Amino acid sequence: MSKPPALRPDLVVKVSPRGASRLKDGHVWVYRSDIVSANEVPPGSLVTVTDHRGQVLGTALYSSSSQIAIRLVSREPVADFPALLRQRIAEAIAYREKIVHDSNAYRIIFSEADFLPGLIVDRYNDILSMQILTQAMDAEIVRETLISELTERLHPSAIVERVDPRVRQLEELLPRPSGLETGERTSTIFTMNGIQFHFDALAGQKTGAFLDQRENYAAAAQYAHGEALDVFCYQGGFALHLAPRCSHVTAVDSSRPALEVADQNAALNHAQLGDRGKEIEWIEANAFDLLKDYASSGHGYDTIVLDPPAFAKSKRDLDAALRGYKELNLRALKMLRPGGILVTCSCSYHVSQADFLKMLADAARDAHRSVRLTEVRGQSKDHPVLLNIPETAYLKCVIAIIS
Ligand code: SAH
């Protein structure tokens, strides 16, 4: 980046009629192809957005490199962005205080859904993990404000930044390593739904755990019984929640480091799980191969969880993704005993809830099973969905009884 970002709304970006109507419809993004002019605007600046006639539409963060050139932060003029940031952080924290129960790990700031586009902050007990995804949020003044506000309100023992190198490259930001922003601790133990988990801020996937599944773990546990299979188990999120209700849990993942943490998590919960904890078997395998082998050797289960990684990273992948989901779900349906429970998830935004249910219906038809939906769920409430920004709704979790 040549010039530093300017947090002055006297810079103007003009958008096309299509860009303007997108904003008027309630979305906050304008794509680069809908920018009419952005003269002399330094990367990452706070800008006033107008339509082609000059009518003001709001205040936005500008990216000079992303396909998403404009992310609106307010429909009003914003004179002092750090003050707005402080207010939004306070609101985001207050919302979580209301809706999160039985957990000291949850998402505190979810980007657009908390009106702070390009910013993600997760809390894992006493450690905060943050991700900065846009030029504007990377500005020094924004970082300082964010860290001081989070410290003042939550008193964490450490704040760690998790860097996604690919995002920094796309945003044309200088590379920087993941690491501590404040404090010294990078590992801790957090609790959700009464179950404890190890957290290492500088290892693992996402910012550390799949907090978006927290409420789905508890929901799945209500129905789980008998012999269970947790496919794509990662560090044991579902498996550990199922264990108290099931006679045996087999949990599968292709990542050995994830399974090692999963096993340590089982040991950590020894007091609650007792011998049930010992009944979790962690298997390192490719889930597709393993399901094929198990299905053909006639294995039966009473509960199966499918929580694969995102198969559709873009719209182009949709058909292939649906074929992948169908293969997994078809095999699971064939293996479930009558009265069995299927918990099936997709975290691909590009696979809509309708697409996902249609895939499941096709799999049910092909497997000659009937699928009675008991719950059609999404992400936990600390990952709120903004109705007019469909991209904020990405997780599907269907719980069904199979006969
Ligand atoms: N259910 C987990 C999250 C799963 S994330 C939880 O609630 O915490 C997806 C997981 O799939 C990752 O752990 C990844 O290692 C694993 N994975 C990806 N491809 C796989 C494959 N082909 N076979 C088995 N596991 C795979």
Short mmCIF file of C-alpha atoms and ligand atoms in Angstrom, two decimals:
data_model
loop_
_atom_site.label_atom_id
_atom_site.label_comp_id
_atom_site.label_asym_id
_atom_site.label_seq_id
_atom_site.Cartn_x
_atom_site.Cartn_y
_atom_site.Cartn_z
CA MET A 1 0.00 0.00 0.00
CA SER A 2 1.40 3.39 -0.90
CA LYS A 3 -0.55 5.90 1.19
CA PRO A 4 -1.84 5.08 4.70
CA PRO A 5 -5.61 4.67 4.97
CA ALA A 6 -7.50 7.87 5.69
CA LEU A 7 -10.27 7.78 8.27
CA ARG A 8 -11.89 10.91 6.88
CA PRO A 9 -15.32 10.78 5.32
CA ASP A 10 -14.58 13.71 3.00
CA LEU A 11 -13.38 11.14 0.49
CA VAL A 12 -16.18 10.17 -1.88
CA VAL A 13 -16.82 6.94 -3.75
CA LYS A 14 -19.55 7.04 -6.36
CA VAL A 15 -21.42 3.82 -7.16
CA SER A 16 -23.51 2.73 -10.14
CA PRO A 17 -27.34 2.48 -9.99
CA ARG A 18 -26.93 -1.29 -9.46
CA GLY A 19 -24.53 -0.70 -6.55
CA ALA A 20 -26.89 1.91 -5.09
CA SER A 21 -29.92 -0.36 -5.27
CA ARG A 22 -27.98 -3.14 -3.56
CA LEU A 23 -27.30 -0.78 -0.65
CA LYS A 24 -30.90 0.44 -0.64
CA ASP A 25 -32.04 -3.21 -0.49
CA GLY A 26 -30.21 -3.54 2.83
CA HIS A 27 -26.94 -5.15 1.79
CA VAL A 28 -23.68 -3.47 2.80
CA TRP A 29 -21.39 -4.55 -0.05
CA VAL A 30 -20.71 -2.94 -3.40
CA TYR A 31 -18.56 -4.84 -5.85
CA ARG A 32 -15.70 -3.23 -7.75
CA SER A 33 -17.63 -3.52 -11.03
CA ASP A 34 -20.24 -1.15 -9.55
CA ILE A 35 -17.79 1.57 -8.57
CA VAL A 36 -18.14 4.61 -10.84
CA SER A 37 -15.36 6.66 -9.28
CA ALA A 38 -12.98 6.40 -6.33
CA ASN A 39 -10.49 9.09 -7.22
CA GLU A 40 -7.50 9.53 -4.96
CA VAL A 41 -8.95 7.28 -2.28
CA PRO A 42 -6.14 5.58 -0.33
CA PRO A 43 -6.61 1.85 0.34
CA GLY A 44 -8.61 1.12 3.49
CA SER A 45 -10.14 4.59 3.83
CA LEU A 46 -13.41 5.57 5.43
CA VAL A 47 -15.45 7.08 2.60
CA THR A 48 -18.79 8.70 1.89
CA VAL A 49 -20.75 6.64 -0.63
CA THR A 50 -22.99 8.37 -3.14
CA ASP A 51 -25.07 7.27 -6.09
CA HIS A 52 -24.23 8.47 -9.60
CA ARG A 53 -26.25 11.65 -9.00
CA GLY A 54 -24.36 12.48 -5.81
CA GLN A 55 -27.07 11.44 -3.32
CA VAL A 56 -25.37 10.22 -0.13
CA LEU A 57 -26.04 6.55 0.71
CA GLY A 58 -23.86 6.19 3.80
CA THR A 59 -20.33 5.77 5.13
CA ALA A 60 -18.18 2.82 4.15
CA LEU A 61 -14.79 1.19 4.39
CA TYR A 62 -13.02 1.09 1.04
CA SER A 63 -10.74 -1.64 -0.26
CA SER A 64 -8.57 -0.90 -3.28
CA SER A 65 -7.97 -4.57 -4.09
CA SER A 66 -10.87 -6.76 -2.96
CA GLN A 67 -13.74 -7.54 -5.33
CA ILE A 68 -15.86 -6.19 -2.49
CA ALA A 69 -14.75 -2.57 -2.83
CA ILE A 70 -17.26 -1.05 -0.41
CA ARG A 71 -18.49 -2.29 2.96
CA LEU A 72 -20.99 0.09 4.48
CA VAL A 73 -20.55 0.81 8.19
CA SER A 74 -23.37 3.28 8.59
CA ARG A 75 -26.25 4.81 6.65
CA GLU A 76 -25.35 8.09 8.40
CA PRO A 77 -22.29 10.34 8.22
CA VAL A 78 -19.50 9.11 10.52
CA ALA A 79 -17.24 11.83 11.87
CA ASP A 80 -15.24 9.68 14.29
CA PHE A 81 -14.67 6.08 13.22
CA PRO A 82 -12.79 4.96 16.37
CA ALA A 83 -15.77 6.19 18.45
CA LEU A 84 -18.16 4.20 16.25
CA LEU A 85 -15.91 1.17 16.61
CA ARG A 86 -15.97 1.47 20.41
CA GLN A 87 -19.76 1.72 20.42
CA ARG A 88 -20.18 -1.30 18.12
CA ILE A 89 -17.79 -3.40 20.21
CA ALA A 90 -19.74 -2.51 23.35
CA GLU A 91 -23.03 -3.48 21.65
CA ALA A 92 -21.57 -6.77 20.39
CA ILE A 93 -20.37 -7.70 23.88
CA ALA A 94 -23.71 -6.73 25.47
CA TYR A 95 -25.60 -8.92 22.97
CA ARG A 96 -23.45 -11.97 23.82
CA GLU A 97 -23.96 -11.37 27.53
CA LYS A 98 -27.68 -11.79 26.88
CA ILE A 99 -27.69 -14.82 24.60
CA VAL A 100 -24.72 -17.00 25.50
CA HIS A 101 -25.26 -19.42 28.36
CA ASP A 102 -23.14 -22.24 29.75
CA SER A 103 -20.07 -21.24 27.80
CA ASN A 104 -16.99 -19.09 28.13
CA ALA A 105 -16.15 -19.55 24.45
CA TYR A 106 -18.13 -17.69 21.82
CA ARG A 107 -17.83 -15.24 18.96
CA ILE A 108 -17.77 -11.67 20.23
CA ILE A 109 -17.63 -9.88 16.88
CA PHE A 110 -18.93 -11.44 13.67
CA SER A 111 -17.94 -8.99 10.95
CA GLU A 112 -20.90 -7.64 8.93
CA ALA A 113 -23.42 -9.26 11.30
CA ASP A 114 -22.11 -6.96 14.07
CA PHE A 115 -21.83 -4.00 11.70
CA LEU A 116 -18.02 -4.29 11.83
CA PRO A 117 -17.17 -5.66 8.39
CA GLY A 118 -13.80 -7.38 8.16
CA LEU A 119 -13.40 -8.04 11.87
CA ILE A 120 -13.77 -11.28 13.78
CA VAL A 121 -13.10 -11.71 17.49
CA ASP A 122 -13.62 -14.96 19.38
CA ARG A 123 -13.37 -15.48 23.10
CA TYR A 124 -11.88 -18.69 24.48
CA ASN A 125 -12.17 -18.25 28.23
CA ASP A 126 -9.43 -15.72 29.11
CA ILE A 127 -7.89 -15.51 25.61
CA LEU A 128 -9.28 -13.46 22.74
CA SER A 129 -8.47 -14.47 19.19
CA MET A 130 -8.95 -11.83 16.50
CA GLN A 131 -8.87 -11.88 12.71
CA ILE A 132 -8.55 -8.82 10.52
CA LEU A 133 -9.83 -9.34 7.00
CA THR A 134 -9.81 -5.94 5.29
CA GLN A 135 -7.48 -3.01 4.64
CA ALA A 136 -9.51 -0.60 6.78
CA MET A 137 -9.57 -2.86 9.84
CA ASP A 138 -5.80 -3.27 9.52
CA ALA A 139 -5.16 0.45 10.07
CA GLU A 140 -3.05 1.15 13.15
CA ILE A 141 -5.68 3.40 14.76
CA VAL A 142 -8.33 0.69 14.29
CA ARG A 143 -6.09 -1.99 15.81
CA GLU A 144 -5.26 0.25 18.78
CA THR A 145 -8.91 1.10 19.39
CA LEU A 146 -9.97 -2.53 19.08
CA ILE A 147 -7.34 -3.80 21.50
CA SER A 148 -7.89 -1.06 24.07
CA GLU A 149 -11.69 -1.47 24.01
CA LEU A 150 -11.56 -5.27 24.25
CA THR A 151 -9.03 -5.05 27.08
CA GLU A 152 -11.04 -2.49 29.01
CA ARG A 153 -14.32 -4.40 28.71
CA LEU A 154 -13.24 -8.03 28.96
CA HIS A 155 -9.84 -7.98 30.78
CA PRO A 156 -8.44 -10.92 28.80
CA SER A 157 -5.12 -12.40 29.86
CA ALA A 158 -4.06 -12.28 26.20
CA ILE A 159 -5.21 -11.13 22.77
CA VAL A 160 -3.86 -13.15 19.86
CA GLU A 161 -4.12 -12.27 16.20
CA ARG A 162 -4.76 -15.18 13.83
CA VAL A 163 -3.51 -14.13 10.40
CA ASP A 164 -4.90 -15.64 7.22
CA PRO A 165 -1.97 -15.05 4.82
CA ARG A 166 -4.19 -15.53 1.76
CA VAL A 167 -6.58 -12.80 2.90
CA ARG A 168 -3.70 -10.37 3.50
CA GLN A 169 -2.39 -11.13 0.05
CA LEU A 170 -5.80 -10.52 -1.56
CA GLU A 171 -6.15 -7.26 0.37
CA GLU A 172 -2.60 -6.28 -0.69
CA LEU A 173 -1.55 -5.93 2.93
CA LEU A 174 2.03 -6.60 3.99
CA PRO A 175 2.48 -10.11 5.39
CA ARG A 176 2.56 -10.40 9.17
CA PRO A 177 2.79 -13.41 11.44
CA SER A 178 0.09 -14.67 13.77
CA GLY A 179 0.95 -13.91 17.36
CA LEU A 180 0.29 -12.18 20.64
CA GLU A 181 -0.99 -8.60 20.60
CA THR A 182 -1.19 -8.32 24.37
CA GLY A 183 -0.40 -10.64 27.29
CA GLU A 184 1.64 -13.81 27.29
CA ARG A 185 -0.64 -16.82 27.40
CA THR A 186 -1.46 -18.60 24.16
CA SER A 187 -3.24 -21.63 25.58
CA THR A 188 -6.10 -22.17 27.97
CA ILE A 189 -9.07 -24.42 28.71
CA PHE A 190 -12.58 -23.32 27.81
CA THR A 191 -15.98 -24.73 28.65
CA MET A 192 -19.10 -25.13 26.56
CA ASN A 193 -22.26 -26.91 27.69
CA GLY A 194 -20.35 -28.17 30.70
CA ILE A 195 -17.66 -29.85 28.60
CA GLN A 196 -14.06 -28.70 28.69
CA PHE A 197 -11.74 -28.22 25.72
CA HIS A 198 -8.07 -27.40 25.28
CA PHE A 199 -7.38 -24.26 23.30
CA ASP A 200 -4.10 -23.35 21.64
CA ALA A 201 -4.38 -19.92 20.07
CA LEU A 202 -1.63 -20.51 17.53
CA ALA A 203 -2.62 -24.00 16.39
CA GLY A 204 -5.75 -25.59 15.01
CA GLN A 205 -8.23 -24.57 12.33
CA LYS A 206 -10.43 -21.47 12.19
CA THR A 207 -9.65 -19.36 15.26
CA GLY A 208 -9.34 -22.59 17.27
CA ALA A 209 -12.69 -24.34 17.54
CA PHE A 210 -16.03 -24.50 15.81
CA LEU A 211 -17.94 -22.16 18.07
CA ASP A 212 -20.72 -21.89 15.49
CA GLN A 213 -21.73 -25.48 16.34
CA ARG A 214 -22.01 -24.91 20.10
CA GLU A 215 -25.81 -24.93 20.26
CA ASN A 216 -25.98 -27.78 17.74
CA TYR A 217 -23.77 -29.94 19.98
CA ALA A 218 -26.27 -29.54 22.80
CA ALA A 219 -29.23 -30.16 20.45
CA ALA A 220 -27.65 -33.30 18.98
CA ALA A 221 -26.91 -34.66 22.45
CA GLN A 222 -30.63 -34.56 23.30
CA TYR A 223 -31.42 -37.17 20.64
CA ALA A 224 -28.21 -39.21 20.59
CA HIS A 225 -28.31 -42.82 21.74
CA GLY A 226 -26.75 -46.24 21.27
CA GLU A 227 -23.70 -46.64 19.06
CA ALA A 228 -22.58 -43.36 17.55
CA LEU A 229 -20.33 -42.36 14.68
CA ASP A 230 -18.96 -38.81 14.50
CA VAL A 231 -17.57 -38.21 11.01
CA PHE A 232 -15.19 -35.23 10.56
CA CYS A 233 -14.82 -35.01 14.32
CA TYR A 234 -11.89 -32.49 14.50
CA GLN A 235 -11.09 -32.04 18.23
CA GLY A 236 -14.17 -33.95 19.33
CA GLY A 237 -16.87 -31.25 19.54
CA PHE A 238 -19.78 -33.57 18.75
CA ALA A 239 -18.18 -36.80 20.02
CA LEU A 240 -17.65 -35.42 23.53
CA HIS A 241 -21.22 -34.15 23.67
CA LEU A 242 -22.59 -37.50 22.48
CA ALA A 243 -20.49 -39.66 24.78
CA PRO A 244 -22.62 -39.24 27.95
CA ARG A 245 -25.73 -40.38 26.01
CA CYS A 246 -24.24 -43.18 23.93
CA SER A 247 -22.86 -46.64 24.66
CA HIS A 248 -19.92 -46.16 22.31
CA VAL A 249 -18.66 -43.36 20.05
CA THR A 250 -16.43 -43.83 17.03
CA ALA A 251 -14.99 -40.53 15.84
CA VAL A 252 -13.18 -40.06 12.54
CA ASP A 253 -10.97 -37.35 11.10
CA SER A 254 -8.09 -37.23 8.63
CA SER A 255 -6.06 -34.86 10.82
CA ARG A 256 -3.81 -36.53 13.35
CA PRO A 257 -3.07 -33.29 15.27
CA ALA A 258 -6.84 -32.71 15.63
CA LEU A 259 -7.34 -36.26 16.94
CA GLU A 260 -4.52 -35.86 19.44
CA VAL A 261 -6.25 -32.81 20.92
CA ALA A 262 -9.56 -34.71 20.81
CA ASP A 263 -8.05 -37.48 22.91
CA GLN A 264 -6.65 -34.94 25.40
CA ASN A 265 -10.11 -33.35 25.54
CA ALA A 266 -11.64 -36.72 26.42
CA ALA A 267 -9.12 -37.08 29.26
CA LEU A 268 -9.89 -33.56 30.46
CA ASN A 269 -13.56 -34.51 30.88
CA HIS A 270 -12.85 -37.75 32.65
CA ALA A 271 -14.75 -36.62 35.74
CA GLN A 272 -18.01 -36.02 33.83
CA LEU A 273 -17.66 -38.75 31.27
CA GLY A 274 -16.27 -41.47 33.54
CA ASP A 275 -15.99 -44.71 31.60
CA ARG A 276 -18.06 -43.23 28.79
CA GLY A 277 -14.99 -41.10 27.92
CA LYS A 278 -13.02 -44.28 27.43
CA GLU A 279 -15.69 -45.48 25.05
CA ILE A 280 -14.68 -42.90 22.44
CA GLU A 281 -12.51 -44.40 19.75
CA TRP A 282 -10.57 -41.86 17.64
CA ILE A 283 -9.79 -43.04 14.12
CA GLU A 284 -7.49 -41.32 11.64
CA ALA A 285 -8.93 -41.97 8.18
CA ASN A 286 -10.35 -40.48 5.04
CA ALA A 287 -14.04 -40.26 5.86
CA PHE A 288 -15.20 -41.15 2.35
CA ASP A 289 -13.13 -44.36 2.29
CA LEU A 290 -14.06 -45.29 5.82
CA LEU A 291 -17.81 -44.83 5.28
CA LYS A 292 -17.61 -46.91 2.13
CA ASP A 293 -15.81 -49.75 3.98
CA TYR A 294 -18.13 -49.60 6.99
CA ALA A 295 -21.27 -49.47 4.85
CA SER A 296 -20.19 -52.44 2.73
CA SER A 297 -19.21 -54.51 5.76
CA GLY A 298 -22.70 -54.01 7.22
CA HIS A 299 -21.84 -51.79 10.21
CA GLY A 300 -24.94 -50.36 11.90
CA TYR A 301 -25.24 -47.22 14.05
CA ASP A 302 -27.92 -45.52 16.12
CA THR A 303 -26.50 -42.01 15.79
CA ILE A 304 -24.38 -40.55 12.98
CA VAL A 305 -22.98 -37.01 12.78
CA LEU A 306 -21.68 -35.67 9.46
CA ASP A 307 -19.88 -32.34 9.72
CA PRO A 308 -17.57 -32.09 6.70
CA PRO A 309 -15.42 -29.10 5.74
CA ALA A 310 -16.93 -26.60 3.26
CA PHE A 311 -17.15 -28.48 -0.04
CA ALA A 312 -18.30 -25.42 -2.03
CA LYS A 313 -15.79 -22.61 -1.68
CA SER A 314 -17.45 -20.80 -4.59
CA LYS A 315 -20.66 -21.00 -6.63
CA ARG A 316 -18.82 -22.94 -9.33
CA ASP A 317 -18.29 -25.84 -6.91
CA LEU A 318 -21.97 -26.22 -6.07
CA ASP A 319 -22.73 -29.34 -8.13
CA ALA A 320 -19.59 -31.17 -7.02
CA ALA A 321 -20.29 -30.17 -3.43
CA LEU A 322 -23.85 -31.52 -3.56
CA ARG A 323 -22.55 -34.81 -4.98
CA GLY A 324 -20.08 -35.01 -2.06
CA TYR A 325 -22.79 -34.30 0.52
CA LYS A 326 -25.11 -36.82 -1.13
CA GLU A 327 -22.52 -39.59 -1.08
CA LEU A 328 -21.86 -39.07 2.63
CA ASN A 329 -25.52 -38.78 3.57
CA LEU A 330 -26.55 -41.76 1.47
CA ARG A 331 -24.00 -43.98 3.18
CA ALA A 332 -24.96 -42.68 6.62
CA LEU A 333 -28.66 -43.29 5.96
CA LYS A 334 -27.94 -46.86 4.89
CA MET A 335 -26.01 -47.51 8.10
CA LEU A 336 -28.54 -46.06 10.53
CA ARG A 337 -30.72 -48.53 12.39
CA PRO A 338 -34.49 -47.88 12.49
CA GLY A 339 -35.12 -45.03 14.94
CA GLY A 340 -31.56 -43.84 14.39
CA ILE A 341 -30.52 -40.19 14.51
CA LEU A 342 -28.79 -38.37 11.68
CA VAL A 343 -27.12 -35.05 12.46
CA THR A 344 -25.97 -33.66 9.12
CA CYS A 345 -24.25 -30.32 8.56
CA SER A 346 -22.94 -28.07 5.83
CA CYS A 347 -20.90 -24.95 6.43
CA SER A 348 -20.79 -23.93 2.75
CA TYR A 349 -22.56 -20.63 2.24
CA HIS A 350 -23.01 -21.47 -1.45
CA VAL A 351 -25.13 -24.51 -0.55
CA SER A 352 -28.45 -22.99 0.50
CA GLN A 353 -30.71 -24.58 3.08
CA ALA A 354 -33.10 -25.51 0.24
CA ASP A 355 -30.27 -27.14 -1.77
CA PHE A 356 -29.16 -29.05 1.31
CA LEU A 357 -32.64 -30.37 2.14
CA LYS A 358 -33.18 -31.35 -1.51
CA MET A 359 -29.86 -33.28 -1.46
CA LEU A 360 -30.97 -35.03 1.72
CA ALA A 361 -34.36 -35.87 0.20
CA ASP A 362 -32.63 -37.38 -2.84
CA ALA A 363 -30.32 -39.41 -0.60
CA ALA A 364 -33.33 -40.63 1.43
CA ARG A 365 -35.13 -41.73 -1.73
CA ASP A 366 -32.05 -43.58 -3.02
CA ALA A 367 -31.44 -45.23 0.36
CA HIS A 368 -35.14 -46.20 0.66
CA ARG A 369 -35.32 -44.62 4.10
CA SER A 370 -37.75 -42.13 5.52
CA VAL A 371 -36.26 -39.09 7.13
CA ARG A 372 -38.34 -37.27 9.74
CA LEU A 373 -36.90 -33.83 10.41
CA THR A 374 -36.85 -32.92 14.06
CA GLU A 375 -34.72 -29.78 13.82
CA VAL A 376 -33.48 -27.64 10.96
CA ARG A 377 -30.87 -25.48 12.58
CA GLY A 378 -28.22 -22.91 11.69
CA GLN A 379 -25.25 -21.39 13.46
CA SER A 380 -25.19 -20.48 17.16
CA LYS A 381 -26.76 -17.17 18.12
CA ASP A 382 -23.38 -15.54 18.75
CA HIS A 383 -22.93 -15.78 14.94
CA PRO A 384 -26.03 -13.72 14.12
CA VAL A 385 -27.59 -13.65 10.67
CA LEU A 386 -28.48 -10.35 9.02
CA LEU A 387 -31.54 -11.03 6.93
CA ASN A 388 -30.60 -8.71 4.07
CA ILE A 389 -27.02 -10.01 3.95
CA PRO A 390 -27.49 -13.65 2.96
CA GLU A 391 -23.74 -14.31 3.22
CA THR A 392 -24.01 -14.07 7.03
CA ALA A 393 -26.07 -17.32 7.10
CA TYR A 394 -23.79 -20.20 6.20
CA LEU A 395 -24.21 -23.14 8.57
CA LYS A 396 -26.92 -25.76 8.19
CA CYS A 397 -27.43 -28.49 10.78
CA VAL A 398 -30.32 -30.91 10.27
CA ILE A 399 -31.30 -33.40 12.95
CA ALA A 400 -33.54 -36.22 11.75
CA ILE A 401 -34.99 -39.52 12.89
CA ILE A 402 -34.54 -42.27 10.35
CA SER A 403 -36.90 -45.18 9.79
N1 SAH B 1 -17.22 -31.47 13.73
C1 SAH B 1 -16.07 -30.66 14.04
C2 SAH B 1 -15.66 -29.73 12.93
C3 SAH B 1 -15.33 -30.41 11.63
S1 SAH B 1 -14.39 -29.41 10.56
C4 SAH B 1 -16.36 -29.86 15.32
O1 SAH B 1 -17.53 -29.71 15.65
O2 SAH B 1 -15.42 -29.35 15.93
C5 SAH B 1 -14.00 -30.52 9.32
C6 SAH B 1 -12.98 -31.58 9.70
O3 SAH B 1 -12.91 -32.45 8.57
C7 SAH B 1 -11.58 -31.10 9.96
O4 SAH B 1 -11.19 -31.54 11.24
C8 SAH B 1 -10.71 -31.81 8.89
O5 SAH B 1 -9.48 -32.27 9.42
C9 SAH B 1 -11.59 -32.98 8.52
N2 SAH B 1 -11.44 -33.53 7.17
C10 SAH B 1 -11.32 -32.88 6.01
N3 SAH B 1 -11.32 -33.75 4.96
C11 SAH B 1 -11.47 -34.99 5.51
C12 SAH B 1 -11.57 -36.30 4.96
N4 SAH B 1 -11.55 -36.51 3.67
N5 SAH B 1 -11.74 -37.32 5.81
C13 SAH B 1 -11.79 -37.13 7.14
N6 SAH B 1 -11.70 -35.91 7.71
C14 SAH B 1 -11.54 -34.86 6.91
#
